[in-house]
CSV table of C-alpha atoms in Angstrom, one decimal:
chain,number,residue,atom,x,y,z
A,1,MET,CA,39.3,21.2,37.7
A,2,ASP,CA,40.1,19.5,41.1
A,3,ILE,CA,38.9,16.9,41.6
A,4,TYR,CA,38.4,16.5,45.1
A,5,GLU,CA,36.1,19.3,45.3
A,6,PRO,CA,32.8,17.9,44.8
A,7,VAL,CA,33.5,14.9,47.2
A,8,ILE,CA,34.6,17.7,49.9
A,9,ALA,CA,31.4,19.0,49.1
A,10,GLU,CA,29.2,16.5,49.8
A,11,MET,CA,31.1,15.5,53.2
A,12,ARG,CA,30.3,19.2,54.2
A,13,ALA,CA,26.9,18.8,52.9
A,14,GLN,CA,26.5,15.2,54.9
A,15,ILE,CA,28.2,17.2,58.4
A,16,GLU,CA,25.7,20.2,57.9
A,17,GLU,CA,23.2,17.9,58.2
A,18,CYS,CA,24.7,16.1,61.2
A,19,GLN,CA,24.7,19.3,62.9
A,20,ARG,CA,21.2,20.4,61.9
A,21,VAL,CA,20.0,17.1,63.6
A,22,ILE,CA,21.9,17.9,66.4
A,23,VAL,CA,20.6,20.9,67.2
A,24,THR,CA,16.9,19.5,66.8
A,25,LEU,CA,17.7,16.3,69.6
A,26,GLU,CA,19.3,19.6,71.5
A,27,MET,CA,16.0,22.0,71.1
A,28,MET,CA,14.2,18.9,72.4
A,29,ARG,CA,15.6,18.2,74.9
A,30,THR,CA,15.7,21.4,76.1
A,31,LYS,CA,11.9,21.6,75.7
A,32,ALA,CA,12.0,17.8,77.7
A,33,ALA,CA,13.4,19.9,80.6
A,34,ALA,CA,11.6,22.2,80.9
A,35,ALA,CA,8.0,20.8,80.3
A,36,GLY,CA,9.8,18.4,83.3
A,37,ASN,CA,9.6,15.6,81.1
A,38,SER,CA,11.7,13.0,80.0
A,39,PRO,CA,13.0,13.0,76.6
A,40,SER,CA,11.2,9.7,75.4
A,41,ALA,CA,8.1,11.6,76.7
A,42,VAL,CA,8.7,14.7,73.7
A,43,ALA,CA,9.8,11.7,70.9
A,44,SER,CA,7.2,9.5,71.3
A,45,PRO,CA,3.5,10.4,69.6
A,46,SER,CA,0.5,10.7,72.2
A,47,GLN,CA,-2.6,8.9,71.2
A,48,GLN,CA,-5.9,10.6,70.8
A,49,ASN,CA,-9.1,8.1,69.1
A,50,GLY,CA,-6.8,5.4,68.8
A,51,GLN,CA,-4.5,6.8,66.4
A,52,PRO,CA,-0.8,8.7,67.4
A,53,ASN,CA,-0.8,12.2,67.8
A,54,PHE,CA,2.6,13.4,66.5
A,55,THR,CA,3.6,16.8,67.7
A,56,ASN,CA,3.9,19.3,65.1
A,57,ASP,CA,7.6,18.7,65.0
A,58,ALA,CA,7.8,15.2,64.7
A,59,PHE,CA,9.6,15.0,61.5
A,60,PHE,CA,11.4,17.8,61.5
A,61,GLY,CA,15.4,17.3,60.0
A,62,MET,CA,14.5,14.0,59.5
A,63,THR,CA,14.6,12.3,56.0
A,64,ILE,CA,11.4,10.9,54.4
A,65,GLY,CA,12.3,6.9,54.9
A,66,ASP,CA,13.2,7.7,58.6
A,67,ALA,CA,10.3,9.9,59.3
A,68,ALA,CA,7.9,7.5,57.6
A,69,LYS,CA,9.6,4.4,59.6
A,70,LYS,CA,8.5,6.2,62.6
A,71,TYR,CA,5.0,6.7,61.8
A,72,LEU,CA,4.4,3.8,60.3
A,73,THR,CA,6.4,1.8,63.8
A,74,ALA,CA,3.5,4.3,65.8
A,75,ILE,CA,0.3,2.8,63.6
A,76,LYS,CA,1.6,-0.5,63.6
A,77,ARG,CA,-0.2,-1.3,60.3
A,78,THR,CA,0.1,-0.3,56.3
A,79,ALA,CA,-0.6,3.1,55.2
A,80,THR,CA,-0.7,4.8,51.5
A,81,ALA,CA,1.7,7.1,50.6
A,82,ARG,CA,-0.9,9.7,50.9
A,83,ALA,CA,-1.6,8.8,54.7
A,84,ILE,CA,2.0,8.8,55.2
A,85,THR,CA,2.6,12.6,53.4
A,86,ASP,CA,-0.5,13.8,55.2
A,87,ALA,CA,1.1,12.5,58.7
A,88,LEU,CA,4.7,13.8,57.5
A,89,LEU,CA,3.4,17.6,56.8
A,90,ALA,CA,1.3,17.5,60.0
A,91,GLY,CA,4.5,16.6,61.9
A,92,GLY,CA,6.8,19.1,60.8
A,93,PHE,CA,8.3,17.8,57.8
A,94,LYS,CA,9.2,20.3,55.3
A,95,SER,CA,9.3,19.5,51.4
A,96,ALA,CA,9.3,22.1,48.8
A,97,ALA,CA,8.4,19.3,46.3
A,98,LYS,CA,5.4,20.0,43.8
A,99,ASN,CA,3.8,16.7,44.4
A,100,PHE,CA,5.1,15.1,47.6
A,101,VAL,CA,2.9,12.4,47.8
A,102,GLU,CA,4.7,10.9,44.4
A,103,SER,CA,8.1,11.7,45.8
A,104,VAL,CA,7.3,9.6,49.1
A,105,ARG,CA,6.0,7.3,47.2
A,106,SER,CA,9.0,7.1,44.7
A,107,ILE,CA,11.2,7.4,47.8
A,108,LEU,CA,9.6,4.3,49.8
A,109,SER,CA,9.4,2.2,46.5
A,110,ARG,CA,12.7,2.0,46.2
A,111,ASN,CA,13.9,2.1,50.0
A,112,PRO,CA,14.5,-2.0,51.3
A,113,THR,CA,13.2,-1.0,54.6
A,114,PHE,CA,9.6,-0.7,52.8
A,115,VAL,CA,7.1,-3.1,50.9
A,116,LEU,CA,4.4,-2.4,49.1
A,117,VAL,CA,1.5,-4.7,50.3
A,118,ASN,CA,-2.1,-4.4,48.9
A,119,GLY,CA,-1.0,-0.6,47.5
A,120,GLU,CA,-0.1,0.3,51.4
A,121,PHE,CA,3.5,0.2,52.3
A,122,GLY,CA,4.9,-1.2,55.4
A,123,LEU,CA,8.0,-2.4,57.3
A,124,ALA,CA,9.7,-5.1,55.8
A,125,GLU,CA,10.2,-6.2,59.0
A,126,TRP,CA,7.0,-6.9,59.5
A,127,TYR,CA,7.0,-9.5,56.6
A,128,PRO,CA,10.0,-11.4,56.6
A,129,GLY,CA,9.5,-14.3,54.4
A,130,ARG,CA,8.9,-12.0,51.7
A,131,LYS,CA,11.0,-12.5,48.6
A,132,ALA,CA,12.9,-9.5,46.7
A,133,ALA,CA,11.5,-7.3,43.9
A,134,PRO,CA,11.6,-9.1,40.9
A,135,PRO,CA,14.0,-8.0,37.9
A,136,LYS,CA,12.9,-4.9,35.9
A,137,LYS,CA,11.2,-5.6,32.9
A,138,ASN,CA,13.8,-2.9,31.1
A,139,GLY,CA,16.8,-5.3,31.8
A,140,GLY,CA,17.5,-3.7,35.0
A,141,THR,CA,18.7,-6.2,37.9
A,142,SER,CA,17.4,-5.8,41.6
A,143,LEU,CA,19.9,-4.9,44.8
A,144,GLU,CA,20.4,-8.9,45.5
A,145,GLN,CA,20.9,-9.8,42.5
A,146,ASP,CA,23.9,-7.3,41.3
A,147,GLU,CA,25.4,-8.1,44.6
A,148,ALA,CA,25.6,-11.7,43.4
A,149,GLU,CA,27.3,-10.5,40.4
A,150,ASP,CA,29.9,-8.0,42.3
A,151,GLU,CA,31.8,-9.1,45.2
A,152,GLU,CA,33.7,-6.2,45.7
A,153,LEU,CA,31.8,-3.0,46.2
A,154,SER,CA,32.3,-0.1,43.8
A,155,PRO,CA,32.2,3.5,45.1
A,156,GLU,CA,29.2,4.3,43.4
A,157,LYS,CA,27.5,1.7,45.2
A,158,ALA,CA,28.5,2.9,48.6
A,159,PHE,CA,28.5,6.8,47.8
A,160,GLY,CA,25.9,6.9,45.4
A,161,LYS,CA,26.4,7.3,41.3
A,162,ALA,CA,27.9,11.2,42.1
A,163,SER,CA,30.9,9.6,43.9
A,164,ILE,CA,34.3,10.1,42.3
A,165,ALA,CA,37.0,7.5,42.1
A,166,LEU,CA,39.7,9.2,43.7
A,167,PRO,CA,43.3,7.9,42.7
A,168,LEU,CA,45.2,6.2,45.7
A,169,PRO,CA,48.5,7.6,46.5
A,170,SER,CA,51.9,4.9,46.2
A,171,LEU,CA,53.1,3.7,49.3
A,172,GLN,CA,56.1,3.3,47.7
């Protein structure tokens, strides 16, 4: 078994994702030039009835975390997972999840960029004094406790649990 193959496959997948983002940005730039607008005019939401009105491709090609952050930044207030999900889908986010609301809720709950306040998600930067989540009851620890215990960053933390520690060649 080639131990490098999974790493190479993961890197190729990341390159493909970057290429999709580049294509999306180029399409947005072309649309803006054709309409005679600046690129920022296409990327930012318009306002309708005091609420942001995103175009049908505003979240296309984005991660759930990035799209949710863009949405929350635009509305400038906390929102439920259902409201975020509805906005992402209306803004062109594509998902094959059977329960997209629960997927969004799960991803945002684990992302340190977001905090849960009174049942709604907000950006952590809006709550600078908020303490980190307490340790899990099942014996797990919070990310801050993990980092305090391990001064050295492991490959699993740096690249995810699917990563493989590859042997380094000898320098002799």
